[in-house]
Tab-separated table of C-alpha atoms in Angstrom:
chain	number	residue	atom	x	y	z
A	112	MET	CA	0.115	0.068	0.086
A	113	ASP	CA	2.977	2.432	-0.720
A	114	GLY	CA	2.779	5.613	-1.937
A	115	ASN	CA	0.030	7.601	0.262
A	116	ARG	CA	2.458	10.396	1.233
A	117	ARG	CA	3.471	11.047	-2.881
A	118	PHE	CA	-0.177	10.904	-3.613
A	119	ALA	CA	-1.192	13.676	-0.954
A	120	VAL	CA	2.052	15.764	-2.311
A	121	LYS	CA	0.903	15.305	-5.819
A	122	ASN	CA	-3.094	16.492	-5.078
A	123	ASN	CA	-2.017	19.106	-2.451
A	124	LEU	CA	-3.203	17.431	0.172
A	125	LEU	CA	-1.979	16.885	3.890
A	126	LYS	CA	-0.527	13.784	4.833
A	127	GLU	CA	-3.637	12.541	6.469
A	128	GLY	CA	-5.697	12.959	3.087
A	129	GLY	CA	-3.264	10.772	1.469
A	130	TYR	CA	-3.724	7.895	4.194
A	131	SER	CA	-7.205	8.294	4.483
A	132	ARG	CA	-7.629	7.801	0.639
A	133	GLY	CA	-5.287	4.875	1.017
A	134	PHE	CA	-7.321	3.414	3.667
A	135	GLY	CA	-10.477	3.960	1.418
A	136	LYS	CA	-8.618	2.012	-1.364
A	137	ILE	CA	-8.670	-1.249	0.947
A	138	LEU	CA	-12.134	-1.352	1.345
A	139	ALA	CA	-12.564	-0.833	-2.541
A	140	THR	CA	-9.811	-3.446	-2.964
A	141	LEU	CA	-11.843	-5.875	-0.442
A	142	ARG	CA	-15.040	-5.608	-2.693
A	143	TRP	CA	-12.945	-6.295	-6.115
A	144	CYS	CA	-11.697	-9.477	-4.321
A	145	LYS	CA	-15.281	-10.411	-3.515
A	146	GLU	CA	-16.316	-9.788	-6.867
A	147	LEU	CA	-13.195	-11.773	-8.413
A	148	GLY	CA	-13.896	-14.467	-5.857
A	149	ILE	CA	-10.312	-13.686	-4.051
A	150	LYS	CA	-11.101	-15.114	-0.586
A	151	GLU	CA	-8.155	-13.497	1.335
A	152	ILE	CA	-6.310	-10.122	1.687
A	153	THR	CA	-3.322	-8.979	3.493
A	154	VAL	CA	-2.437	-5.339	3.575
A	155	TYR	CA	0.638	-3.633	5.002
A	156	ALA	CA	-0.665	-0.588	7.080
A	157	PHE	CA	2.324	0.199	9.496
A	158	SER	CA	5.910	-1.162	9.791
A	159	ILE	CA	7.917	-1.308	13.234
A	160	GLU	CA	10.341	0.786	11.025
A	161	ASN	CA	7.931	3.397	10.688
A	162	PHE	CA	8.249	4.277	14.239
A	163	LYS	CA	11.363	6.369	12.929
A	164	ARG	CA	9.079	9.071	11.666
A	165	SER	CA	8.472	12.222	13.158
A	166	ARG	CA	6.558	12.124	16.222
A	167	GLY	CA	3.750	14.132	14.757
A	168	GLU	CA	3.423	12.062	11.851
A	169	VAL	CA	3.333	8.472	13.981
A	170	LYS	CA	0.471	10.337	16.041
A	171	THR	CA	-1.317	11.387	12.965
A	172	LEU	CA	-1.283	7.807	11.644
A	173	MET	CA	-2.069	6.229	14.939
A	174	THR	CA	-5.179	8.663	15.394
A	175	LEU	CA	-6.109	7.953	11.986
A	176	ALA	CA	-5.683	4.081	12.705
A	177	GLY	CA	-8.150	4.521	15.633
A	178	ASP	CA	-10.645	6.229	13.596
A	179	LYS	CA	-10.593	3.609	10.669
A	180	ILE	CA	-10.719	0.464	13.395
A	181	GLN	CA	-13.725	2.313	14.729
A	182	GLU	CA	-15.228	2.619	11.430
A	183	LEU	CA	-14.702	-1.022	10.561
A	184	LEU	CA	-16.355	-1.936	13.642
A	185	THR	CA	-19.485	-0.185	12.993
A	186	ASP	CA	-19.615	-1.508	9.303
A	187	ASP	CA	-22.284	-4.134	9.385
A	188	GLU	CA	-20.765	-5.835	6.221
A	189	ILE	CA	-17.345	-6.144	7.701
A	190	VAL	CA	-18.559	-7.243	10.998
A	191	ASN	CA	-20.544	-10.222	9.650
A	192	GLU	CA	-18.721	-11.256	6.624
A	193	VAL	CA	-15.136	-10.553	7.088
A	194	CYS	CA	-12.687	-12.088	9.376
A	195	VAL	CA	-10.244	-9.182	10.341
A	196	ARG	CA	-6.720	-10.037	11.825
A	197	ILE	CA	-4.477	-7.481	12.884
A	198	ILE	CA	-0.997	-9.379	12.463
A	199	GLY	CA	1.781	-7.638	13.936
A	200	ASN	CA	3.762	-7.278	17.470
A	201	MET	CA	0.840	-6.991	19.766
A	202	LEU	CA	2.992	-5.685	22.675
A	203	LEU	CA	4.045	-2.605	20.571
A	204	TRP	CA	0.632	-1.413	19.821
A	205	PRO	CA	0.108	1.768	21.555
A	206	GLU	CA	-1.809	1.669	24.367
A	207	GLN	CA	-4.997	3.633	23.157
A	208	LEU	CA	-5.301	1.162	20.224
A	209	LYS	CA	-4.942	-2.215	21.891
A	210	GLN	CA	-8.594	-2.438	22.919
A	211	LYS	CA	-10.088	-1.620	19.648
A	212	CYS	CA	-7.618	-3.871	17.759
A	213	ALA	CA	-8.614	-6.657	20.083
A	214	GLU	CA	-12.218	-6.051	19.741
A	215	LEU	CA	-12.325	-6.136	16.255
A	216	MET	CA	-10.559	-9.036	16.019
A	217	LEU	CA	-12.546	-11.038	18.702
A	218	LYS	CA	-15.763	-9.651	16.953
A	219	THR	CA	-14.876	-11.063	13.399
A	220	LYS	CA	-12.988	-14.258	14.453
A	221	ASP	CA	-15.789	-16.876	13.406
A	222	ASN	CA	-16.477	-15.252	9.924
A	223	ASP	CA	-15.346	-17.185	6.922
A	224	GLU	CA	-16.421	-15.320	3.666
A	225	MET	CA	-13.610	-13.086	3.328
A	226	PHE	CA	-10.187	-12.824	5.255
A	227	LEU	CA	-8.734	-9.386	5.600
A	228	ASN	CA	-5.278	-9.288	7.437
A	229	VAL	CA	-3.743	-5.968	8.369
A	230	ALA	CA	-0.222	-6.042	9.260
A	231	PHE	CA	-0.036	-3.348	11.548
A	232	VAL	CA	3.364	-2.666	13.594
A	233	TYR	CA	4.847	-5.518	11.647
A	234	THR	CA	7.995	-6.835	10.329
A	235	SER	CA	8.649	-10.017	9.077
A	236	ARG	CA	11.993	-10.420	10.723
A	237	ASP	CA	10.145	-9.775	14.148
A	238	GLU	CA	7.381	-12.177	13.182
A	239	ILE	CA	10.302	-14.774	12.468
A	240	ALA	CA	12.259	-14.222	15.421
A	241	ASN	CA	9.062	-14.160	17.420
A	242	SER	CA	8.275	-17.810	15.887
A	243	ALA	CA	11.903	-19.013	16.419
A	244	ARG	CA	11.317	-17.775	20.342
A	245	GLU	CA	8.007	-19.404	20.662
A	246	ILE	CA	9.616	-22.684	19.411
A	247	VAL	CA	12.704	-22.615	21.444
A	248	ALA	CA	10.972	-21.777	24.760
A	249	GLY	CA	8.579	-25.071	23.596
A	250	VAL	CA	11.429	-27.033	23.550
A	251	LYS	CA	13.222	-25.872	26.916
A	252	SER	CA	9.580	-26.503	28.648
A	253	GLY	CA	9.536	-29.894	27.522
A	254	ALA	CA	6.415	-29.053	25.337
A	255	ILE	CA	8.169	-30.220	21.893
A	256	GLU	CA	11.269	-31.788	20.952
A	257	ALA	CA	14.122	-30.200	18.941
A	258	GLU	CA	13.491	-32.661	16.055
A	259	ASP	CA	9.922	-31.331	15.709
A	260	ILE	CA	11.178	-28.328	14.153
A	261	ASP	CA	10.845	-28.075	10.757
A	262	GLU	CA	9.464	-25.194	8.142
A	263	GLY	CA	5.751	-25.991	8.946
A	264	LEU	CA	6.402	-25.598	12.533
A	265	ILE	CA	7.644	-22.209	11.851
A	266	SER	CA	4.918	-21.318	9.520
A	267	ASP	CA	2.621	-22.334	12.336
A	268	CYS	CA	3.831	-20.155	15.145
A	269	LEU	CA	3.908	-16.949	12.746
A	270	TYR	CA	1.330	-14.192	13.539
A	271	THR	CA	-0.237	-15.460	10.053
A	272	SER	CA	-0.689	-19.141	11.285
A	273	GLY	CA	-3.480	-21.064	10.152
A	274	ARG	CA	-4.014	-18.865	6.816
A	275	PRO	CA	-2.508	-20.016	3.533
A	276	ASP	CA	0.461	-17.837	1.729
A	277	PRO	CA	-0.586	-15.677	-0.515
A	278	GLU	CA	-0.368	-16.507	-4.237
A	279	LEU	CA	0.170	-13.159	-5.563
A	280	ILE	CA	2.157	-10.139	-3.885
A	281	ILE	CA	1.680	-6.748	-5.354
A	282	ARG	CA	3.560	-3.540	-4.404
A	283	THR	CA	2.526	-0.188	-5.471
A	284	SER	CA	4.323	3.434	-5.936
A	285	GLY	CA	7.249	1.731	-8.314
A	286	GLU	CA	9.110	0.531	-5.306
A	287	ILE	CA	10.792	-2.886	-6.102
A	288	ARG	CA	11.508	-4.145	-2.762
A	289	PHE	CA	9.478	-5.967	0.048
A	290	SER	CA	10.659	-3.862	2.852
A	291	ASP	CA	10.154	-6.769	5.478
A	292	PHE	CA	6.645	-7.722	4.486
A	293	LEU	CA	5.636	-11.386	4.769
A	294	LEU	CA	9.332	-12.249	3.431
A	295	TRP	CA	8.640	-16.129	4.710
A	296	GLN	CA	5.211	-16.217	3.137
A	297	ILE	CA	5.987	-14.957	-0.063
A	298	SER	CA	8.576	-17.592	-1.249
A	299	HIS	CA	6.452	-18.938	-3.823
A	300	SER	CA	4.059	-16.263	-4.777
A	301	GLN	CA	3.750	-14.246	-8.114
A	302	ILE	CA	5.540	-10.776	-7.624
A	303	CYS	CA	3.967	-8.025	-9.225
A	304	PHE	CA	5.314	-4.261	-8.852
A	305	LEU	CA	3.212	-1.520	-9.947
A	306	GLN	CA	4.121	1.923	-10.714
A	307	VAL	CA	0.830	3.360	-9.611
A	308	LEU	CA	0.433	4.982	-6.184
A	309	TRP	CA	-1.536	3.002	-3.870
A	310	PRO	CA	-4.511	5.845	-3.564
A	311	ASP	CA	-4.517	6.098	-7.222
A	312	VAL	CA	-4.786	2.273	-7.810
A	313	SER	CA	-8.075	1.369	-9.826
A	314	PHE	CA	-9.572	-2.099	-10.740
A	315	TRP	CA	-8.062	-2.162	-13.916
A	316	TYR	CA	-4.609	-2.215	-12.361
A	317	PHE	CA	-5.752	-4.754	-9.765
A	318	LEU	CA	-6.899	-6.908	-12.830
A	319	VAL	CA	-3.659	-6.472	-14.596
A	320	SER	CA	-2.093	-8.199	-11.710
A	321	ILE	CA	-4.348	-10.935	-11.506
A	322	ILE	CA	-3.901	-11.463	-15.275
A	323	GLN	CA	-0.141	-11.710	-14.645
A	324	TYR	CA	-0.882	-14.376	-11.705
A	325	GLN	CA	-3.174	-16.392	-14.173
A	326	ARG	CA	-0.376	-16.399	-16.844
A	327	HIS	CA	2.358	-17.763	-14.522
A	328	CYS	CA	0.511	-19.562	-11.958
A	329	ASN	CA	1.304	-22.889	-13.421
A	330	ASP	CA	5.119	-22.040	-13.006
A	331	LEU	CA	4.842	-21.104	-9.579
A	332	LYS	CA	6.416	-24.119	-7.754
A	333	LYS	CA	3.838	-25.055	-4.960
A	334	PRO	CA	5.549	-25.635	-1.461
A	335	GLY	CA	5.944	-29.296	-0.677
A	336	SER	CA	3.272	-31.091	1.248
A	337	ARG	CA	3.112	-30.728	5.084
A	338	GLN	CA	4.304	-33.576	7.464
A	339	VAL	CA	1.818	-34.757	9.481
A	340	LYS	CA	1.855	-32.989	12.784
A	341	SER	CA	2.507	-35.225	16.084
A	342	GLU	CA	0.164	-34.987	19.046
A	343	ARG	CA	2.723	-32.899	21.247
A	344	VAL	CA	3.161	-30.256	18.264
A	345	ARG	CA	-0.635	-30.105	17.869
A	346	LYS	CA	-1.137	-29.340	21.757
A	347	PHE	CA	1.850	-26.928	21.489
A	348	LEU	CA	0.215	-25.100	18.766
A	349	ASP	CA	-3.372	-25.254	20.413
A	350	ARG	CA	-2.028	-23.786	23.643
A	351	LEU	CA	0.160	-21.048	21.660
A	352	GLN	CA	-3.141	-20.060	19.913
A	353	GLN	CA	-5.075	-19.929	23.233
A	354	ARG	CA	-2.294	-17.676	24.922
A	355	ARG	CA	-2.745	-15.305	21.983
A	356	LEU	CA	-6.666	-15.304	22.137
A	357	ALA	CA	-6.421	-14.671	25.976
A	358	GLN	CA	-3.987	-11.514	25.238
A	359	LEU	CA	-6.621	-10.119	23.035
A	360	GLN	CA	-9.315	-10.806	25.455
A	361	ASP	CA	-7.072	-8.990	27.852
A	362	PHE	CA	-6.820	-6.053	25.951
A	363	VAL	CA	-10.634	-5.611	25.760
A	364	ARG	CA	-10.824	-5.756	29.523
B	45	MET	CA	-29.856	-21.606	-20.159
B	46	ASN	CA	-28.936	-17.459	-20.005
B	47	THR	CA	-26.355	-18.235	-17.112
B	48	ASN	CA	-24.770	-21.240	-19.393
B	49	PHE	CA	-24.552	-18.592	-22.238
B	50	ALA	CA	-22.818	-16.143	-20.255
B	51	ILE	CA	-20.433	-18.496	-18.872
B	52	VAL	CA	-19.593	-19.416	-22.607
B	53	ILE	CA	-19.254	-15.823	-23.489
B	54	TYR	CA	-16.751	-14.952	-20.606
B	55	ARG	CA	-14.679	-18.339	-21.175
B	56	VAL	CA	-14.360	-16.914	-25.080
B	57	PHE	CA	-13.379	-13.696	-23.575
B	58	TYR	CA	-11.088	-15.032	-21.303
B	59	PHE	CA	-9.281	-16.902	-23.971
B	60	LEU	CA	-8.953	-14.145	-26.519
B	61	LEU	CA	-7.520	-12.060	-23.726
B	62	HIS	CA	-4.784	-14.363	-22.506
B	63	CYS	CA	-4.288	-15.041	-26.717
B	64	VAL	CA	-3.616	-11.229	-26.949
B	65	PHE	CA	-1.213	-11.134	-24.278
B	66	THR	CA	0.599	-14.048	-25.462
B	67	LYS	CA	0.816	-12.438	-29.056
B	68	PHE	CA	2.159	-9.358	-27.357
B	69	GLU	CA	4.921	-11.128	-25.626
B	70	THR	CA	6.201	-12.997	-28.232
B	71	LEU	CA	6.467	-9.617	-30.404
B	72	GLN	CA	8.415	-8.313	-27.333
B	73	ALA	CA	10.518	-11.424	-27.034
B	74	PHE	CA	11.523	-11.337	-30.813
B	75	TYR	CA	12.095	-7.410	-30.484
B	76	LYS	CA	14.607	-8.054	-27.512
B	77	SER	CA	16.184	-10.913	-29.440
B	78	GLN	CA	16.926	-8.745	-32.632
B	79	LYS	CA	17.919	-6.135	-30.448
B	80	ASN	CA	20.543	-8.041	-28.392
B	81	LYS	CA	21.867	-9.390	-31.705
B	82	LEU	CA	23.438	-6.047	-32.752
B	83	CYS	CA	24.966	-5.738	-29.032
B	84	HIS	CA	28.175	-7.709	-28.383
B	85	GLU	CA	29.599	-8.884	-25.452
B	86	PHE	CA	32.706	-7.539	-23.680
B	87	ALA	CA	35.160	-9.905	-22.474
B	88	LEU	CA	37.207	-7.303	-20.891
B	89	VAL	CA	35.783	-4.142	-19.846
B	90	ASN	CA	37.070	-0.617	-19.004
B	91	ASP	CA	35.871	-0.307	-15.324
B	92	LYS	CA	35.892	3.578	-15.317
B	93	LYS	CA	34.347	4.010	-18.913
B	94	HIS	CA	31.293	2.031	-18.244
B	95	PHE	CA	30.845	2.278	-14.488
B	96	GLY	CA	32.235	5.776	-13.410
B	97	LYS	CA	28.812	7.379	-13.798
B	98	LEU	CA	27.049	4.601	-11.655
B	99	GLY	CA	27.000	6.475	-8.187
B	100	LYS	CA	26.142	3.484	-6.314
B	101	THR	CA	26.740	-0.134	-6.961
B	102	PRO	CA	25.487	-3.016	-4.591
B	103	THR	CA	28.145	-5.017	-2.230
B	104	HIS	CA	26.399	-7.772	-3.026
B	105	LEU	CA	24.440	-9.310	-6.082
B	106	THR	CA	22.290	-12.251	-5.968
B	107	VAL	CA	21.019	-13.910	-9.317
B	108	LEU	CA	17.874	-16.147	-9.196
B	109	LEU	CA	17.635	-18.254	-11.747
B	110	GLY	CA	14.051	-19.422	-11.356
B	111	GLY	CA	12.950	-22.171	-13.749
B	112	GLU	CA	16.074	-21.904	-16.392
B	113	GLU	CA	18.716	-24.071	-16.678
B	114	PRO	CA	22.006	-22.797	-15.770
B	115	SER	CA	24.164	-21.347	-18.641
B	116	PRO	CA	27.773	-21.408	-17.437
B	117	LYS	CA	29.117	-19.077	-20.148
B	118	ASP	CA	26.405	-16.359	-19.117
B	119	LEU	CA	26.886	-16.899	-15.470
B	120	ALA	CA	30.462	-16.560	-16.031
B	121	ASN	CA	29.987	-13.285	-17.686
B	122	LEU	CA	28.181	-11.816	-14.952
B	123	ILE	CA	30.806	-12.869	-12.332
B	124	LEU	CA	33.379	-11.137	-14.471
B	125	TRP	CA	31.256	-8.188	-15.068
B	126	CYS	CA	30.594	-7.998	-11.310
B	127	MET	CA	34.352	-8.003	-10.603
B	128	ALA	CA	34.643	-4.962	-12.955
B	129	ALA	CA	32.018	-2.987	-11.586
B	130	HIS	CA	33.520	-3.823	-8.243
B	131	ILE	CA	30.769	-5.609	-6.721
B	132	THR	CA	32.448	-7.895	-4.248
B	133	PHE	CA	29.931	-10.484	-3.439
B	134	ILE	CA	27.790	-12.510	-6.192
B	135	SER	CA	25.575	-15.423	-5.396
B	136	PHE	CA	23.411	-17.781	-7.721
B	137	TYR	CA	20.227	-19.129	-6.366
B	138	ASP	CA	18.954	-22.145	-8.399
B	139	TYR	CA	16.293	-23.792	-6.366
B	140	LYS	CA	16.636	-27.047	-8.464
B	141	GLY	CA	19.874	-27.486	-7.330
B	142	SER	CA	21.468	-28.431	-10.835
B	143	LEU	CA	24.130	-25.397	-10.609
B	144	LYS	CA	25.335	-26.714	-7.206
B	145	LYS	CA	25.928	-30.345	-8.924
B	146	HIS	CA	27.825	-28.676	-11.979
B	147	GLU	CA	29.557	-26.269	-10.162
B	148	ASN	CA	32.878	-27.225	-11.471
B	149	GLU	CA	31.746	-26.466	-14.964
B	150	LEU	CA	31.294	-22.999	-13.942
B	151	HIS	CA	34.520	-22.823	-12.318
B	152	LEU	CA	36.297	-24.028	-15.531
B	153	VAL	CA	34.661	-21.589	-17.681
B	154	VAL	CA	35.672	-18.708	-15.493
B	155	GLU	CA	39.290	-19.762	-15.303
B	156	LYS	CA	39.467	-19.529	-18.748
B	157	LYS	CA	37.755	-16.222	-19.095
B	158	LYS	CA	39.345	-14.450	-16.607
B	159	ALA	CA	42.548	-12.290	-16.507
B	160	ALA	CA	45.684	-13.716	-14.607
B	161	THR	CA	45.533	-11.160	-12.094
B	162	ASP	CA	41.460	-11.827	-11.222
B	163	HIS	CA	41.024	-13.487	-7.893
B	164	VAL	CA	37.855	-15.322	-7.832
B	165	ILE	CA	37.059	-16.786	-4.389
B	166	TRP	CA	34.635	-19.699	-4.508
B	167	HIS	CA	32.873	-20.186	-1.051
B	168	SER	CA	31.548	-23.630	-2.017
B	169	HIS	CA	35.007	-24.756	-2.552
B	170	PRO	CA	37.151	-26.041	0.473
B	171	ASP	CA	40.182	-24.154	-0.601
B	172	GLY	CA	38.431	-21.141	-1.660
B	173	ALA	CA	39.532	-19.360	1.776
B	174	TRP	CA	39.940	-15.864	1.505
B	175	LYS	CA	43.646	-14.895	1.321
B	176	ASN	CA	44.804	-11.282	2.623
B	177	GLY	CA	47.058	-9.206	0.661
B	178	TYR	CA	46.103	-10.310	-2.722
B	179	SER	CA	46.299	-7.274	-5.419
B	180	GLY	CA	44.197	-7.409	-8.341
B	181	ARG	CA	40.565	-7.543	-8.940
B	182	LYS	CA	38.663	-10.062	-6.805
B	183	ILE	CA	35.034	-11.422	-6.046
B	184	HIS	CA	33.493	-13.767	-3.678
B	185	VAL	CA	31.021	-16.374	-5.256
B	186	LYS	CA	28.584	-18.373	-3.839
B	187	VAL	CA	25.872	-21.234	-5.241
B	188	LEU	CA	22.974	-21.391	-3.123
B	189	SER	CA	20.050	-24.087	-3.300
B	190	GLU	CA	16.730	-24.432	-1.754
B	191	ASN	CA	18.278	-25.663	1.401
B	192	ASP	CA	19.701	-22.449	2.014
B	193	GLY	CA	16.216	-20.986	2.471
B	194	LYS	CA	13.829	-21.439	4.995
B	195	GLY	CA	16.108	-24.588	5.972
B	196	GLY	CA	18.789	-22.266	7.087
B	197	VAL	CA	16.072	-20.728	9.484
B	198	VAL	CA	14.999	-24.374	10.554
B	199	ASP	CA	18.861	-25.229	11.305
B	200	LEU	CA	19.423	-22.033	13.714
B	201	THR	CA	16.299	-22.598	15.329
B	202	LYS	CA	16.940	-26.216	15.972
B	203	LYS	CA	20.590	-25.010	17.163
B	204	LEU	CA	19.296	-22.428	19.695
B	205	ALA	CA	16.821	-24.847	20.934
B	206	ARG	CA	19.879	-27.300	21.972
B	207	THR	CA	21.677	-24.597	23.594
B	208	SER	CA	20.881	-22.841	26.959
B	209	GLU	CA	20.338	-19.797	24.838
B	210	THR	CA	17.207	-17.884	26.066
B	211	ASP	CA	17.710	-14.280	24.288
B	212	ILE	CA	16.311	-15.012	20.786
B	213	SER	CA	16.204	-11.197	19.591
B	214	ILE	CA	16.159	-9.963	15.814
B	215	GLU	CA	19.866	-8.717	16.351
B	216	SER	CA	20.707	-12.219	17.828
B	217	PHE	CA	18.920	-14.462	15.161
B	218	ASP	CA	20.447	-12.057	12.359
B	219	ALA	CA	24.017	-12.738	13.717
B	220	GLY	CA	23.623	-16.598	13.808
B	221	LEU	CA	22.248	-16.444	10.111
B	222	ARG	CA	25.057	-14.153	8.744
B	223	GLU	CA	27.285	-16.766	10.000
B	224	GLN	CA	25.339	-19.485	8.002
B	225	PHE	CA	25.008	-17.087	4.976
B	226	GLU	CA	28.632	-15.912	4.936
B	227	PHE	CA	27.608	-13.286	2.553
B	228	PRO	CA	26.081	-9.614	3.490
B	229	ASP	CA	22.692	-9.190	2.682
B	230	PRO	CA	21.946	-8.630	-1.125
B	231	GLU	CA	21.273	-5.136	-2.125
B	232	LEU	CA	20.317	-6.113	-5.639
B	233	ALA	CA	18.645	-9.313	-6.959
B	234	VAL	CA	18.084	-10.204	-10.542
B	235	CYS	CA	15.181	-12.864	-11.350
B	236	CYS	CA	15.628	-14.565	-14.345
B	237	GLY	CA	12.816	-16.157	-16.323
B	238	LYS	CA	9.041	-14.803	-17.469
B	239	THR	CA	7.984	-15.853	-14.165
B	240	PHE	CA	8.635	-13.280	-11.091
B	241	CYS	CA	8.997	-15.681	-8.404
B	242	LEU	CA	11.591	-16.177	-5.387
B	243	TYR	CA	11.174	-19.880	-5.523
B	244	GLY	CA	11.977	-20.201	-1.711
B	245	TYR	CA	15.025	-17.933	-1.787
B	246	PRO	CA	16.450	-17.577	1.932
B	247	PRO	CA	13.793	-14.829	3.294
B	248	TRP	CA	15.475	-13.426	6.169
B	249	GLN	CA	18.490	-11.807	3.868
B	250	ILE	CA	15.992	-10.068	1.497
B	251	ARG	CA	14.274	-7.518	3.830
B	252	VAL	CA	15.359	-4.345	1.606
B	253	THR	CA	16.768	-6.161	-1.551
B	254	GLU	CA	15.858	-4.315	-4.562
B	255	PHE	CA	14.373	-6.753	-7.295
B	256	LEU	CA	14.609	-6.665	-10.916
B	257	ASN	CA	13.208	-9.355	-13.497
B	258	VAL	CA	15.083	-10.287	-16.889
B	259	ASP	CA	13.477	-12.684	-19.183
B	260	SER	CA	16.438	-14.774	-19.216
B	261	HIS	CA	20.068	-15.069	-18.059
B	262	HIS	CA	20.689	-16.717	-21.276
B	263	ASN	CA	22.703	-14.730	-23.648
B	264	ILE	CA	22.304	-11.764	-21.399
B	265	THR	CA	24.481	-8.742	-22.638
B	266	PHE	CA	26.671	-6.441	-21.129
B	267	ASN	CA	24.519	-3.518	-21.956
B	268	HIS	CA	21.753	-5.078	-20.426
B	269	PHE	CA	23.807	-5.767	-16.914
B	270	VAL	CA	24.778	-2.097	-16.840
B	271	ASN	CA	21.148	-1.245	-17.272
B	272	LEU	CA	20.223	-3.129	-14.396
B	273	LEU	CA	22.981	-1.299	-12.437
B	274	GLN	CA	21.697	2.004	-13.391
B	275	ILE	CA	17.941	0.855	-12.190
B	276	TYR	CA	19.449	-0.037	-9.106
B	277	ALA	CA	21.617	3.103	-8.637
B	278	LYS	CA	18.384	5.232	-9.016
B	279	CYS	CA	16.585	3.298	-6.317
B	280	GLU	CA	16.120	5.519	-3.185
B	281	GLN	CA	15.767	3.733	0.144
B	282	ARG	CA	13.670	5.462	2.983
B	283	PHE	CA	14.145	2.790	5.740
B	284	GLY	CA	10.972	3.369	7.166
B	285	LYS	CA	10.834	7.219	7.338
C-alpha cells in the first residue's frame, strides 16, 4: 500500500488526506476481491520501522488508525462477513489502540467468507524471530522436541498461522523491494510491482496483476506437502493460539 | 440457459484476452532478441568508462535462476562483469540444485575467461578460503540452493533450542544467520525467467533487497547488465521514514 504521502503531495493534500484515501482503497480492494472470488487479502499498514518517522506523523497515523478501526467496527458488512486479523507485534501496539484492535479481531474471528489481514506494527523479521522464540521456549519447557522443528512449525507459529500463503504479492508506487513484509510467506508467490501510487489504484490495475498471476501460476512451484503433525506439536500449537486469544481478551477488559 | 450462455461468452473472452497477451509477449521477445543480436559482449571491460557514472553499486548482487537451466558461459560473464563493477559478492540461487551439482563446469569457464590477475573466491570450494594481501580484482562467489532458504532458519532454530540460549532477539537471530549465509544481505537481486517469483530464496536476507526481473540470463548482454545497475543506482531507500 505504498505511495500515500506522494499521492498527498501530488494532489496538494495534507498527509492525513493521503493516508485516508489509502484506507478507502483497502475497502475498495476488498470489494474487488469479493467480485473476483478472491477470499483473502493481506495489507501492510504500518511497519515497526515507521516509528522512525517524526512524532507528529506517527501520532497522526495512530489517530487515523484508531478512527478507521472504529469505522470497521460499525460496518455491518465487515463485522458479519469478513474475518479481520491485525497481524503484528501486539505488545508494541499503542495503548490507546490495543482495545479497539482486539475488539475488532474478537468480533470477527468466526467469519469465514472473506479474510482481511492488516499488518500493523509489523516486520517480517520480528515475526520470524518471534516464531523461533516461541518454538525454542516450547523445547526448553519440554512441550516439543528439537526434532519437531521444521518449516511447517515455524509457519504455524507466525502471526499469520492457520492462513494459506498468498499466491500473489503486489507493491505499488514503483518501489521494487519488499521492505520486511511477509518474507517467509511469499516464497512461492507471483511478484507484481506497479508504478501507480496506492490511492490511485483502480480496478484495472488490480486486474492486470491478476492476469499476470493467471499467466504464470502454473510455473509457480507449490511448496511441498506438510508433514503430519504429532500430538505434542498439535497441543503446543493449540496452547500458543489460546495464549494469543487470551492476550486479546485481556486488551478488551 | 442464459447463465450457461453468459459463462460461454466469458470463457471465450478470457481465452481471447490471454491470446492477445501471448501475442504481445512473443512480439516483445522477438524485438528484444533482434536488438540483442546487434550488441556484442565485452570479455574485458574498462571499469571507469562503463561504471564511473553509476553513483552506487551493490556490495552483493544475487541472481535467481528461477526455472531456467544454468548457462555457465553467461553466469561466468556476470561474475566477470561484477568484478569489473567492483561488486564484491555475487551469489546464484538455483532452487532445482543443478548449478550446485555442476559447479565445476562454471569454475572452468570462469578460469578460462578471467585475467591472470583476477582472483575469484569460491565459497563452496574447501580451498576457497579468503587470503589477505592479494592485489588485483577479486570477487566472492557462492551458489545457493533451496536448502539454504527456509532450511537455514530451521537449522538455526534447532541449534538455539539445543543450547542454553534464551535471548532470541532479531539481532541475535540475524547474527546467527549471517554466520551461516557468509555473505552480507544482497542489495540487488536479478530474477531470471518470465515468471517473477522467489522460488524459496532465503527469506531473512531479502528484507530491503531491490528486485529486478530479466526474461532470461541466457545470452544476457553487457549493456543489459549495466542497465540493471543503472536502475539500482536510482533506487532510493527510506528505511521506514
